[in-house]
């Protein structure tokens, strides 16, 4: 994608838009001049070799990189047209609207119920019956309800890895985010669990805007509508998944998806 | 390195590790077993009937009929011994007394008859006169010396040594008085000069009085030995009668031995053996330990001794007891009687007090270090300070508590529980900060990410995710520090500890010092006037302190296990 031909205003259906967005770790420029739009209700896969800045970019969308010392940004990154890195932006509010699922399942050492209810309780007091409803809905949404409905009060740490990851998705869904960021959500899971998560992503697409970082190109082609290929901090190519995987415009993309490097 | 040598190194290392572990276990066992066994002896022991008597009279214990019956049975046996002792002291050997009075009477009768030779002797020059008087004295006293010896032996054999000693003293006065009367009689007064009369008087008294003195000395040695024996019996069985009991000021003297082990010890050391005054070759008086039975061979004292030895169990009424009061009773008479309640309470006050001060401060500091502090020179300097503080010797903390908290801040007029607690809190604060910061650091970063990713604020994340996750290991660290606070001695010497006293009420902790186990263990082991009589209390205190510290650690383990299961 050519930076110069890119329209500087976000497309009308874009939820997340980056314009000349750069990320620095100290003086090292890890993400370079990104221009991209993630469309509403679509699943966008971000692929690329290790260290290409794809996770860094993803983590900027809900400002998780604030936790990293010496991490700075330039350019614009917008959520529904509002600058994510605006000084007066309420970060907690942003994170509530942009949920995140991490590489390794990270449920809290609390009960399954409390894990899902955690984000909901943040908003303030809520009636128990309403909370029950949200928990059930979220667990159903994450296709976990049937497996855990009898043991909601037992520790989340007793679940299998795949179940834990779906619980983390349910936890993220419980606060009804607009965008769901997934940072290699299946890399720590076995193939069976991976298949379930992929099914879940397919179910969620349309309802949520999803950005998923993955190393697995088959996964990207299976679950995503659009694909962005990152290489050495640059966004090399962005487009419909089918096109990228069948007919990439750039040589690097072709090399990567055919397994020449990465 | 080839495969063979690698294997040899591996196997020898594992053997070495096993040996060192076994050695450690053995050392721990060698260290704890005596404390457990002897410490349990402080409250599980074979008691004598005196035990219940002490409980009843000092701690208002209600005795069962069986216990009262047992005390009575013991009393009856003791009564027998006591009556024999009292009888012995008042027994008079009239025969022996008569021998001596007769002798004295006879001597003075002879003197009356020799008035003429006295008169003529008085006229001689002084040196000749002295010799003449001495001759007269020898002639009238005859074999008085052997008679006195005979009478003394007789009295000794009859067990009348105590009264006979007094009698001899009186005799000696009597002889002097009679000699004075004789030399001052009208017949002599008119004819003899005062100087000669005085010489006459001295001559008459000298021989009998020196004999009487000799016997008296011998008897007083015997009687001193007897009273040593008697005080041993008193120590073993208690005072001989109510009068003596009332006159004893120290509670320890009001009762006999309440523990069988102590009773046997006292019997062997103070009743079977006595210390007597003996004169060595150079004429110096020294103490010598002799067997009672041999020393008093053939006298009624030997009989009393035999009776005690034969009826030992009947006298002591041994029975096994669990003395729970060891933990709940106040000590009486420097821990010789009673329990260690104030020390336990004091230890709890100091420990809990230091915890209440140190735990919140420590947790806050730990949260700051692990969650808020950005890496900077100031942060690392602060961390270094905390680390250094953890290495400061505890005695320095004690001095600091005295100099700063008490003398400068004047948080109390002198030693007090609050000053001790604050000092202990300072002592354990660095440990708590370090262990809590370590616990917080060990909470996986993913928890923080998950919580922040859900839109939680930092403070909310700390309270709802990080602290609960770190709680088990934080509590472990805190409770182990608590164990350390419970056992520290040096800081409380200067700030809170006192060797005696009763358990404090809550309102007194700001003003009063308190006894506490660590300090009192030192005190009772090295400063106690009768340390060998309170060995069971020493072990009991050590046992209790170890029990407190170990049960705190056990609580830590249980809490940890429970919280981790969740």
PDB file of C-alpha atoms in Angstrom, chain A residues 135-233:
ATOM      1  CA  UNK A 135     -21.801 -13.703  32.813  1.00  0.00           C
ATOM      2  CA  UNK A 136     -23.956 -16.359  31.163  1.00  0.00           C
ATOM      3  CA  UNK A 137     -24.242 -14.387  27.951  1.00  0.00           C
ATOM      4  CA  UNK A 138     -20.517 -13.771  27.793  1.00  0.00           C
ATOM      5  CA  UNK A 139     -19.691 -17.393  28.503  1.00  0.00           C
ATOM      6  CA  UNK A 140     -22.171 -18.478  25.861  1.00  0.00           C
ATOM      7  CA  UNK A 141     -20.642 -15.928  23.529  1.00  0.00           C
ATOM      8  CA  UNK A 142     -17.259 -17.519  24.134  1.00  0.00           C
ATOM      9  CA  UNK A 143     -18.752 -21.000  23.664  1.00  0.00           C
ATOM     10  CA  UNK A 144     -17.763 -21.991  27.172  1.00  0.00           C
ATOM     11  CA  UNK A 145     -21.077 -21.948  29.004  1.00  0.00           C
ATOM     12  CA  UNK A 146     -21.978 -25.586  28.537  1.00  0.00           C
ATOM     13  CA  UNK A 147     -18.613 -26.721  29.881  1.00  0.00           C
ATOM     14  CA  UNK A 148     -18.484 -24.575  33.005  1.00  0.00           C
ATOM     15  CA  UNK A 149     -22.088 -23.809  33.966  1.00  0.00           C
ATOM     16  CA  UNK A 150     -21.940 -26.308  36.834  1.00  0.00           C
ATOM     17  CA  UNK A 151     -18.732 -25.012  38.320  1.00  0.00           C
ATOM     18  CA  UNK A 152     -18.852 -21.269  38.017  1.00  0.00           C
ATOM     19  CA  UNK A 153     -17.533 -20.827  41.522  1.00  0.00           C
ATOM     20  CA  UNK A 154     -14.508 -23.065  41.098  1.00  0.00           C
ATOM     21  CA  UNK A 155     -11.105 -21.634  40.283  1.00  0.00           C
ATOM     22  CA  UNK A 156     -10.457 -20.551  36.735  1.00  0.00           C
ATOM     23  CA  UNK A 157      -6.969 -21.997  37.055  1.00  0.00           C
ATOM     24  CA  UNK A 158      -8.501 -25.482  37.043  1.00  0.00           C
ATOM     25  CA  UNK A 159      -9.621 -25.117  33.420  1.00  0.00           C
ATOM     26  CA  UNK A 160      -7.651 -26.455  30.496  1.00  0.00           C
ATOM     27  CA  UNK A 161      -5.549 -24.075  28.423  1.00  0.00           C
ATOM     28  CA  UNK A 162      -8.142 -23.822  25.678  1.00  0.00           C
ATOM     29  CA  UNK A 163     -10.949 -23.288  28.151  1.00  0.00           C
ATOM     30  CA  UNK A 164      -8.879 -20.644  29.924  1.00  0.00           C
ATOM     31  CA  UNK A 165      -8.345 -18.789  26.668  1.00  0.00           C
ATOM     32  CA  UNK A 166     -12.066 -18.890  25.910  1.00  0.00           C
ATOM     33  CA  UNK A 167     -12.696 -17.661  29.426  1.00  0.00           C
ATOM     34  CA  UNK A 168     -10.390 -14.752  28.702  1.00  0.00           C
ATOM     35  CA  UNK A 169     -12.404 -14.045  25.576  1.00  0.00           C
ATOM     36  CA  UNK A 170     -15.624 -14.238  27.610  1.00  0.00           C
ATOM     37  CA  UNK A 171     -14.079 -11.873  30.137  1.00  0.00           C
ATOM     38  CA  UNK A 172     -13.243  -9.434  27.372  1.00  0.00           C
ATOM     39  CA  UNK A 173     -16.703  -9.785  25.838  1.00  0.00           C
ATOM     40  CA  UNK A 174     -18.466  -9.175  29.134  1.00  0.00           C
ATOM     41  CA  UNK A 175     -17.791  -5.449  28.980  1.00  0.00           C
ATOM     42  CA  UNK A 176     -19.088  -5.282  25.394  1.00  0.00           C
ATOM     43  CA  UNK A 177     -16.041  -3.826  23.660  1.00  0.00           C
ATOM     44  CA  UNK A 178     -16.222  -2.446  20.174  1.00  0.00           C
ATOM     45  CA  UNK A 179     -12.897  -3.911  19.193  1.00  0.00           C
ATOM     46  CA  UNK A 180     -11.325  -7.147  20.291  1.00  0.00           C
ATOM     47  CA  UNK A 181      -7.578  -7.438  19.988  1.00  0.00           C
ATOM     48  CA  UNK A 182      -6.089 -10.912  19.937  1.00  0.00           C
ATOM     49  CA  UNK A 183      -2.346 -11.267  20.330  1.00  0.00           C
ATOM     50  CA  UNK A 184      -1.525 -14.749  19.022  1.00  0.00           C
ATOM     51  CA  UNK A 185      -4.392 -16.227  21.049  1.00  0.00           C
ATOM     52  CA  UNK A 186      -3.718 -19.797  19.966  1.00  0.00           C
ATOM     53  CA  UNK A 187       0.061 -19.963  20.138  1.00  0.00           C
ATOM     54  CA  UNK A 188       0.004 -21.669  23.553  1.00  0.00           C
ATOM     55  CA  UNK A 189      -2.820 -24.078  22.680  1.00  0.00           C
ATOM     56  CA  UNK A 190      -3.079 -27.524  21.177  1.00  0.00           C
ATOM     57  CA  UNK A 191      -4.681 -27.970  17.708  1.00  0.00           C
ATOM     58  CA  UNK A 192      -8.062 -29.009  19.088  1.00  0.00           C
ATOM     59  CA  UNK A 193      -8.348 -25.958  21.309  1.00  0.00           C
ATOM     60  CA  UNK A 194      -7.059 -23.829  18.474  1.00  0.00           C
ATOM     61  CA  UNK A 195      -9.870 -25.095  16.256  1.00  0.00           C
ATOM     62  CA  UNK A 196     -12.441 -24.155  18.873  1.00  0.00           C
ATOM     63  CA  UNK A 197     -11.029 -20.662  19.223  1.00  0.00           C
ATOM     64  CA  UNK A 198     -11.024 -20.254  15.472  1.00  0.00           C
ATOM     65  CA  UNK A 199     -14.672 -21.328  15.335  1.00  0.00           C
ATOM     66  CA  UNK A 200     -15.368 -18.801  18.035  1.00  0.00           C
ATOM     67  CA  UNK A 201     -13.662 -16.022  16.115  1.00  0.00           C
ATOM     68  CA  UNK A 202     -15.790 -16.902  13.100  1.00  0.00           C
ATOM     69  CA  UNK A 203     -18.890 -16.664  15.302  1.00  0.00           C
ATOM     70  CA  UNK A 204     -17.831 -13.330  16.737  1.00  0.00           C
ATOM     71  CA  UNK A 205     -17.019 -11.735  13.412  1.00  0.00           C
ATOM     72  CA  UNK A 206     -19.760  -9.422  12.338  1.00  0.00           C
ATOM     73  CA  UNK A 207     -20.636  -8.585  15.947  1.00  0.00           C
ATOM     74  CA  UNK A 208     -17.184  -7.294  16.894  1.00  0.00           C
ATOM     75  CA  UNK A 209     -14.320  -5.693  15.090  1.00  0.00           C
ATOM     76  CA  UNK A 210     -11.467  -8.103  15.625  1.00  0.00           C
ATOM     77  CA  UNK A 211      -7.769  -7.649  15.076  1.00  0.00           C
ATOM     78  CA  UNK A 212      -5.736 -10.831  15.424  1.00  0.00           C
ATOM     79  CA  UNK A 213      -2.009 -11.189  15.370  1.00  0.00           C
ATOM     80  CA  UNK A 214      -0.918 -14.615  14.265  1.00  0.00           C
ATOM     81  CA  UNK A 215       2.112 -16.506  13.125  1.00  0.00           C
ATOM     82  CA  UNK A 216      -0.025 -19.163  11.581  1.00  0.00           C
ATOM     83  CA  UNK A 217      -0.816 -18.301   7.999  1.00  0.00           C
ATOM     84  CA  UNK A 218      -3.435 -21.010   7.631  1.00  0.00           C
ATOM     85  CA  UNK A 219      -5.166 -19.529  10.632  1.00  0.00           C
ATOM     86  CA  UNK A 220      -5.040 -16.058   9.150  1.00  0.00           C
ATOM     87  CA  UNK A 221      -6.520 -17.314   5.916  1.00  0.00           C
ATOM     88  CA  UNK A 222      -9.209 -19.291   7.724  1.00  0.00           C
ATOM     89  CA  UNK A 223     -10.484 -16.671  10.156  1.00  0.00           C
ATOM     90  CA  UNK A 224      -9.832 -13.235   8.731  1.00  0.00           C
ATOM     91  CA  UNK A 225     -11.596 -11.006   6.222  1.00  0.00           C
ATOM     92  CA  UNK A 226      -8.624  -8.699   5.747  1.00  0.00           C
ATOM     93  CA  UNK A 227      -4.931  -9.302   6.235  1.00  0.00           C
ATOM     94  CA  UNK A 228      -2.116  -6.883   6.964  1.00  0.00           C
ATOM     95  CA  UNK A 229       1.437  -8.038   6.334  1.00  0.00           C
ATOM     96  CA  UNK A 230       4.104  -6.382   8.467  1.00  0.00           C
ATOM     97  CA  UNK A 231       7.782  -6.622   7.749  1.00  0.00           C
ATOM     98  CA  UNK A 232      10.554  -4.883   9.709  1.00  0.00           C
ATOM     99  CA  UNK A 233       8.163  -2.331  11.161  1.00  0.00           C
TER     100      UNK A 233
END
